[in-house]
Amino acid sequence: MIAIYPGSFDPITLGHLDIIERGAKLFDRVIVAVLSNSAKQPLFSVAQRIEQINYCTQHMSNVEVDSFIGLTVDYAKMRHAGVLLRGLRVLSDFEKELQMAHTNKTLAQELETVFLATAKEYSFLSSSVVKEIAQYGGDISHLVSDNVAKDLERKYQNKI
Ligand code: PNS
């Protein structure tokens, strides 16, 4: 079974990575799919995000990183995926995630959304929180992988 793990990943956090690692044990293949037409103004380009995710998932042979434009269900169909993988952190995630899962179900009956509970230690973690801390020079080494921490540092020093 192929699972798509869609998201913005701006940037990928250790919470995302935990979901990918656990998903890679459950499914034959996990495709991490970076949304490239988000309404949100991203900090990192799609190419940078793909590079970051590729670097920190290189130890998992059944994980692939890609980007997509348009609807997640259309991308999932194109990749012959049976599952959309999402992480659930806290109760406030639930409403948005359930709405998305139900909406996607109306668009593609055969596609199942599977939620993994995010590891307890990352339940507070989001890309936005990471960016806010990095912006003010705080320590993010326990929240993102080394390559992402370096990219954030350079980004906020206007070097990339
Ligand atoms: O990491 P995010 O930003 O919470 O991920 C949200 C994402 C990319 C999964 C969601 O916005 C999405 O699937 N966007 C693609 C457009 C789409 O398929 N919309 C219908 C589902 S509600």
PDB file of C-alpha atoms and ligand atoms in Angstrom:
ATOM      1  CA  MET A   1       0.000   0.000   0.000  1.00  0.00           C
ATOM      2  CA  ILE A   2       1.268   3.449  -0.957  1.00  0.00           C
ATOM      3  CA  ALA A   3       0.616   6.319   1.467  1.00  0.00           C
ATOM      4  CA  ILE A   4       0.808  10.009   0.630  1.00  0.00           C
ATOM      5  CA  TYR A   5       1.866  12.327   3.441  1.00  0.00           C
ATOM      6  CA  PRO A   6       0.790  15.758   2.150  1.00  0.00           C
ATOM      7  CA  GLY A   7       1.658  19.065   3.753  1.00  0.00           C
ATOM      8  CA  SER A   8       3.363  22.418   3.602  1.00  0.00           C
ATOM      9  CA  PHE A   9       6.507  21.322   5.479  1.00  0.00           C
ATOM     10  CA  ASP A  10       7.742  24.920   5.742  1.00  0.00           C
ATOM     11  CA  PRO A  11      10.025  23.595   7.166  1.00  0.00           C
ATOM     12  CA  ILE A  12       9.861  19.919   8.107  1.00  0.00           C
ATOM     13  CA  THR A  13      10.025  19.424  11.914  1.00  0.00           C
ATOM     14  CA  LEU A  14      10.980  16.446  14.068  1.00  0.00           C
ATOM     15  CA  GLY A  15       7.233  15.940  14.574  1.00  0.00           C
ATOM     16  CA  HIS A  16       6.745  15.464  10.815  1.00  0.00           C
ATOM     17  CA  LEU A  17       9.784  13.202  10.699  1.00  0.00           C
ATOM     18  CA  ASP A  18       8.360  11.029  13.468  1.00  0.00           C
ATOM     19  CA  ILE A  19       5.150  10.563  11.436  1.00  0.00           C
ATOM     20  CA  ILE A  20       7.175   9.692   8.304  1.00  0.00           C
ATOM     21  CA  GLU A  21       9.318   7.158  10.190  1.00  0.00           C
ATOM     22  CA  ARG A  22       6.304   5.437  11.715  1.00  0.00           C
ATOM     23  CA  GLY A  23       4.378   5.608   8.424  1.00  0.00           C
ATOM     24  CA  ALA A  24       7.305   4.003   6.607  1.00  0.00           C
ATOM     25  CA  LYS A  25       6.980   0.992   8.930  1.00  0.00           C
ATOM     26  CA  LEU A  26       3.251   0.669   8.292  1.00  0.00           C
ATOM     27  CA  PHE A  27       3.146   1.188   4.519  1.00  0.00           C
ATOM     28  CA  ASP A  28       5.135  -0.211   1.588  1.00  0.00           C
ATOM     29  CA  ARG A  29       5.918   3.284   0.423  1.00  0.00           C
ATOM     30  CA  VAL A  30       5.420   6.770   1.833  1.00  0.00           C
ATOM     31  CA  ILE A  31       5.425   9.704  -0.565  1.00  0.00           C
ATOM     32  CA  VAL A  32       5.988  12.978   1.236  1.00  0.00           C
ATOM     33  CA  ALA A  33       4.140  15.462  -0.965  1.00  0.00           C
ATOM     34  CA  VAL A  34       4.902  19.165  -0.612  1.00  0.00           C
ATOM     35  CA  LEU A  35       1.980  21.366  -1.632  1.00  0.00           C
ATOM     36  CA  SER A  36       3.287  23.947  -4.041  1.00  0.00           C
ATOM     37  CA  ASN A  37       0.180  26.103  -4.601  1.00  0.00           C
ATOM     38  CA  SER A  38      -0.572  26.966  -1.002  1.00  0.00           C
ATOM     39  CA  ALA A  39      -2.304  30.263  -0.224  1.00  0.00           C
ATOM     40  CA  LYS A  40       0.265  30.692   2.529  1.00  0.00           C
ATOM     41  CA  GLN A  41       3.421  32.650   1.690  1.00  0.00           C
ATOM     42  CA  PRO A  42       6.163  30.101   2.423  1.00  0.00           C
ATOM     43  CA  LEU A  43       9.536  30.886   3.991  1.00  0.00           C
ATOM     44  CA  PHE A  44      11.315  28.238   1.911  1.00  0.00           C
ATOM     45  CA  SER A  45      10.823  27.517  -1.785  1.00  0.00           C
ATOM     46  CA  VAL A  46       9.401  24.145  -2.786  1.00  0.00           C
ATOM     47  CA  ALA A  47      12.857  23.116  -4.046  1.00  0.00           C
ATOM     48  CA  GLN A  48      14.446  24.004  -0.698  1.00  0.00           C
ATOM     49  CA  ARG A  49      11.778  22.100   1.222  1.00  0.00           C
ATOM     50  CA  ILE A  50      12.198  19.038  -0.981  1.00  0.00           C
ATOM     51  CA  GLU A  51      15.953  19.170  -0.428  1.00  0.00           C
ATOM     52  CA  GLN A  52      15.487  19.472   3.349  1.00  0.00           C
ATOM     53  CA  ILE A  53      13.077  16.515   3.481  1.00  0.00           C
ATOM     54  CA  ASN A  54      15.236  14.389   1.179  1.00  0.00           C
ATOM     55  CA  TYR A  55      18.222  14.986   3.433  1.00  0.00           C
ATOM     56  CA  CYS A  56      16.516  13.956   6.653  1.00  0.00           C
ATOM     57  CA  THR A  57      14.671  10.952   5.182  1.00  0.00           C
ATOM     58  CA  GLN A  58      17.649   9.494   3.308  1.00  0.00           C
ATOM     59  CA  HIS A  59      17.931   6.613   5.813  1.00  0.00           C
ATOM     60  CA  MET A  60      14.470   5.331   4.777  1.00  0.00           C
ATOM     61  CA  SER A  61      14.567   3.504   1.461  1.00  0.00           C
ATOM     62  CA  ASN A  62      10.769   3.394   1.038  1.00  0.00           C
ATOM     63  CA  VAL A  63      10.283   7.143   1.430  1.00  0.00           C
ATOM     64  CA  GLU A  64      10.074   9.433  -1.587  1.00  0.00           C
ATOM     65  CA  VAL A  65       9.737  13.209  -1.663  1.00  0.00           C
ATOM     66  CA  ASP A  66       7.769  15.052  -4.311  1.00  0.00           C
ATOM     67  CA  SER A  67       5.697  18.207  -4.808  1.00  0.00           C
ATOM     68  CA  PHE A  68       2.221  18.614  -6.192  1.00  0.00           C
ATOM     69  CA  ILE A  69      -0.150  21.275  -7.455  1.00  0.00           C
ATOM     70  CA  GLY A  70      -3.921  21.105  -7.049  1.00  0.00           C
ATOM     71  CA  LEU A  71      -5.978  18.650  -5.072  1.00  0.00           C
ATOM     72  CA  THR A  72      -4.314  16.084  -2.835  1.00  0.00           C
ATOM     73  CA  VAL A  73      -6.797  13.406  -3.942  1.00  0.00           C
ATOM     74  CA  ASP A  74      -5.884  13.948  -7.612  1.00  0.00           C
ATOM     75  CA  TYR A  75      -2.207  13.632  -6.790  1.00  0.00           C
ATOM     76  CA  ALA A  76      -2.926  10.505  -4.706  1.00  0.00           C
ATOM     77  CA  LYS A  77      -4.863   8.934  -7.610  1.00  0.00           C
ATOM     78  CA  MET A  78      -2.063   9.780 -10.029  1.00  0.00           C
ATOM     79  CA  ARG A  79       0.431   8.030  -7.700  1.00  0.00           C
ATOM     80  CA  HIS A  80      -1.902   5.022  -7.137  1.00  0.00           C
ATOM     81  CA  ALA A  81      -1.950   5.665  -3.399  1.00  0.00           C
ATOM     82  CA  GLY A  82      -4.579   4.114  -1.130  1.00  0.00           C
ATOM     83  CA  VAL A  83      -3.939   6.202   1.962  1.00  0.00           C
ATOM     84  CA  LEU A  84      -3.516   9.835   2.970  1.00  0.00           C
ATOM     85  CA  LEU A  85      -1.363   9.987   6.082  1.00  0.00           C
ATOM     86  CA  ARG A  86      -1.748  12.833   8.584  1.00  0.00           C
ATOM     87  CA  GLY A  87      -0.481  13.459  12.101  1.00  0.00           C
ATOM     88  CA  LEU A  88      -2.802  14.528  14.906  1.00  0.00           C
ATOM     89  CA  ARG A  89      -1.276  16.592  17.685  1.00  0.00           C
ATOM     90  CA  VAL A  90      -3.887  18.156  19.917  1.00  0.00           C
ATOM     91  CA  LEU A  91      -7.665  18.433  20.005  1.00  0.00           C
ATOM     92  CA  SER A  92      -7.566  21.700  18.032  1.00  0.00           C
ATOM     93  CA  ASP A  93      -6.120  19.813  15.037  1.00  0.00           C
ATOM     94  CA  PHE A  94      -9.047  17.466  15.035  1.00  0.00           C
ATOM     95  CA  GLU A  95     -11.715  19.740  13.579  1.00  0.00           C
ATOM     96  CA  LYS A  96      -9.647  20.827  10.584  1.00  0.00           C
ATOM     97  CA  GLU A  97      -8.318  17.335   9.979  1.00  0.00           C
ATOM     98  CA  LEU A  98     -11.735  15.694  10.187  1.00  0.00           C
ATOM     99  CA  GLN A  99     -13.155  18.283   7.790  1.00  0.00           C
ATOM    100  CA  MET A 100     -10.327  17.580   5.357  1.00  0.00           C
ATOM    101  CA  ALA A 101     -10.730  13.810   5.664  1.00  0.00           C
ATOM    102  CA  HIS A 102     -14.488  14.008   5.076  1.00  0.00           C
ATOM    103  CA  THR A 103     -14.043  16.402   2.150  1.00  0.00           C
ATOM    104  CA  ASN A 104     -11.430  14.177   0.577  1.00  0.00           C
ATOM    105  CA  LYS A 105     -13.723  11.174   1.051  1.00  0.00           C
ATOM    106  CA  THR A 106     -16.432  12.923  -0.984  1.00  0.00           C
ATOM    107  CA  LEU A 107     -13.886  13.470  -3.744  1.00  0.00           C
ATOM    108  CA  ALA A 108     -12.304  10.003  -3.686  1.00  0.00           C
ATOM    109  CA  GLN A 109     -14.273   7.163  -2.048  1.00  0.00           C
ATOM    110  CA  GLU A 110     -11.477   4.642  -2.359  1.00  0.00           C
ATOM    111  CA  LEU A 111      -8.904   6.783  -0.553  1.00  0.00           C
ATOM    112  CA  GLU A 112      -8.613   6.397   3.245  1.00  0.00           C
ATOM    113  CA  THR A 113      -7.174   9.017   5.582  1.00  0.00           C
ATOM    114  CA  VAL A 114      -5.079   7.431   8.325  1.00  0.00           C
ATOM    115  CA  PHE A 115      -4.164   9.524  11.355  1.00  0.00           C
ATOM    116  CA  LEU A 116      -1.169   8.837  13.526  1.00  0.00           C
ATOM    117  CA  ALA A 117      -1.037  10.425  16.958  1.00  0.00           C
ATOM    118  CA  THR A 118       2.034  12.636  17.004  1.00  0.00           C
ATOM    119  CA  ALA A 119       4.620  11.588  19.571  1.00  0.00           C
ATOM    120  CA  LYS A 120       3.931  13.218  22.967  1.00  0.00           C
ATOM    121  CA  GLU A 121       7.190  15.160  22.957  1.00  0.00           C
ATOM    122  CA  TYR A 122       6.215  16.883  19.691  1.00  0.00           C
ATOM    123  CA  SER A 123       2.538  17.528  20.451  1.00  0.00           C
ATOM    124  CA  PHE A 124       3.199  21.284  20.810  1.00  0.00           C
ATOM    125  CA  LEU A 125       5.424  21.510  17.758  1.00  0.00           C
ATOM    126  CA  SER A 126       4.596  23.229  14.473  1.00  0.00           C
ATOM    127  CA  SER A 127       6.558  24.766  11.614  1.00  0.00           C
ATOM    128  CA  SER A 128       5.210  28.186  12.680  1.00  0.00           C
ATOM    129  CA  VAL A 129       6.515  27.794  16.231  1.00  0.00           C
ATOM    130  CA  VAL A 130       9.918  26.766  14.873  1.00  0.00           C
ATOM    131  CA  LYS A 131      10.052  29.798  12.563  1.00  0.00           C
ATOM    132  CA  GLU A 132       9.087  32.161  15.360  1.00  0.00           C
ATOM    133  CA  ILE A 133      11.817  30.871  17.668  1.00  0.00           C
ATOM    134  CA  ALA A 134      14.418  30.882  14.872  1.00  0.00           C
ATOM    135  CA  GLN A 135      13.491  34.412  13.860  1.00  0.00           C
ATOM    136  CA  TYR A 136      14.438  35.683  17.299  1.00  0.00           C
ATOM    137  CA  GLY A 137      17.617  33.626  17.497  1.00  0.00           C
ATOM    138  CA  GLY A 138      16.292  30.967  19.899  1.00  0.00           C
ATOM    139  CA  ASP A 139      17.526  27.379  20.071  1.00  0.00           C
ATOM    140  CA  ILE A 140      15.645  25.065  17.710  1.00  0.00           C
ATOM    141  CA  SER A 141      18.109  22.159  17.715  1.00  0.00           C
ATOM    142  CA  HIS A 142      15.641  19.934  19.623  1.00  0.00           C
ATOM    143  CA  LEU A 143      12.788  20.725  17.204  1.00  0.00           C
ATOM    144  CA  VAL A 144      14.229  20.259  13.706  1.00  0.00           C
ATOM    145  CA  SER A 145      17.026  18.261  12.091  1.00  0.00           C
ATOM    146  CA  ASP A 146      20.509  19.826  11.850  1.00  0.00           C
ATOM    147  CA  ASN A 147      20.222  20.679   8.136  1.00  0.00           C
ATOM    148  CA  VAL A 148      16.918  22.506   8.701  1.00  0.00           C
ATOM    149  CA  ALA A 149      18.296  24.349  11.744  1.00  0.00           C
ATOM    150  CA  LYS A 150      21.209  25.559   9.591  1.00  0.00           C
ATOM    151  CA  ASP A 151      18.874  26.622   6.761  1.00  0.00           C
ATOM    152  CA  LEU A 152      16.704  28.580   9.198  1.00  0.00           C
ATOM    153  CA  GLU A 153      19.718  30.285  10.715  1.00  0.00           C
ATOM    154  CA  ARG A 154      20.986  31.266   7.272  1.00  0.00           C
ATOM    155  CA  LYS A 155      17.520  32.333   6.126  1.00  0.00           C
ATOM    156  CA  TYR A 156      17.066  34.717   9.012  1.00  0.00           C
ATOM    157  CA  GLN A 157      20.546  36.090   8.429  1.00  0.00           C
ATOM    158  CA  ASN A 158      19.469  36.663   4.808  1.00  0.00           C
ATOM    159  CA  LYS A 159      22.093  34.348   3.402  1.00  0.00           C
ATOM    160  CA  ILE A 160      19.678  32.089   1.479  1.00  0.00           C
TER     161      ILE A 160
HETATM  162  O1  PNS B   1       0.823  21.034   6.454  1.00  0.00           O
HETATM  163  P1  PNS B   1      -0.535  21.599   6.173  1.00  0.00           P
HETATM  164  O2  PNS B   1      -0.413  23.009   5.677  1.00  0.00           O
HETATM  165  O3  PNS B   1      -1.459  21.472   7.354  1.00  0.00           O
HETATM  166  O4  PNS B   1      -1.150  20.700   4.982  1.00  0.00           O
HETATM  167  C1  PNS B   1      -2.430  20.976   4.457  1.00  0.00           C
HETATM  168  C2  PNS B   1      -2.662  20.193   3.154  1.00  0.00           C
HETATM  169  C3  PNS B   1      -1.564  20.483   2.154  1.00  0.00           C
HETATM  170  C4  PNS B   1      -2.691  18.715   3.446  1.00  0.00           C
HETATM  171  C5  PNS B   1      -4.047  20.640   2.591  1.00  0.00           C
HETATM  172  O5  PNS B   1      -4.125  22.025   2.565  1.00  0.00           O
HETATM  173  C6  PNS B   1      -4.319  20.097   1.194  1.00  0.00           C
HETATM  174  O6  PNS B   1      -4.532  18.916   1.008  1.00  0.00           O
HETATM  175  N1  PNS B   1      -4.271  21.006   0.207  1.00  0.00           N
HETATM  176  C7  PNS B   1      -4.429  20.667  -1.204  1.00  0.00           C
HETATM  177  C8  PNS B   1      -5.780  21.158  -1.728  1.00  0.00           C
HETATM  178  C9  PNS B   1      -6.863  20.146  -1.434  1.00  0.00           C
HETATM  179  O7  PNS B   1      -6.763  18.990  -1.756  1.00  0.00           O
HETATM  180  N2  PNS B   1      -7.938  20.633  -0.781  1.00  0.00           N
HETATM  181  C10 PNS B   1      -9.081  19.793  -0.445  1.00  0.00           C
HETATM  182  C11 PNS B   1      -8.902  19.105   0.895  1.00  0.00           C
HETATM  183  S1  PNS B   1      -9.721  20.017   2.141  1.00  0.00           S
END
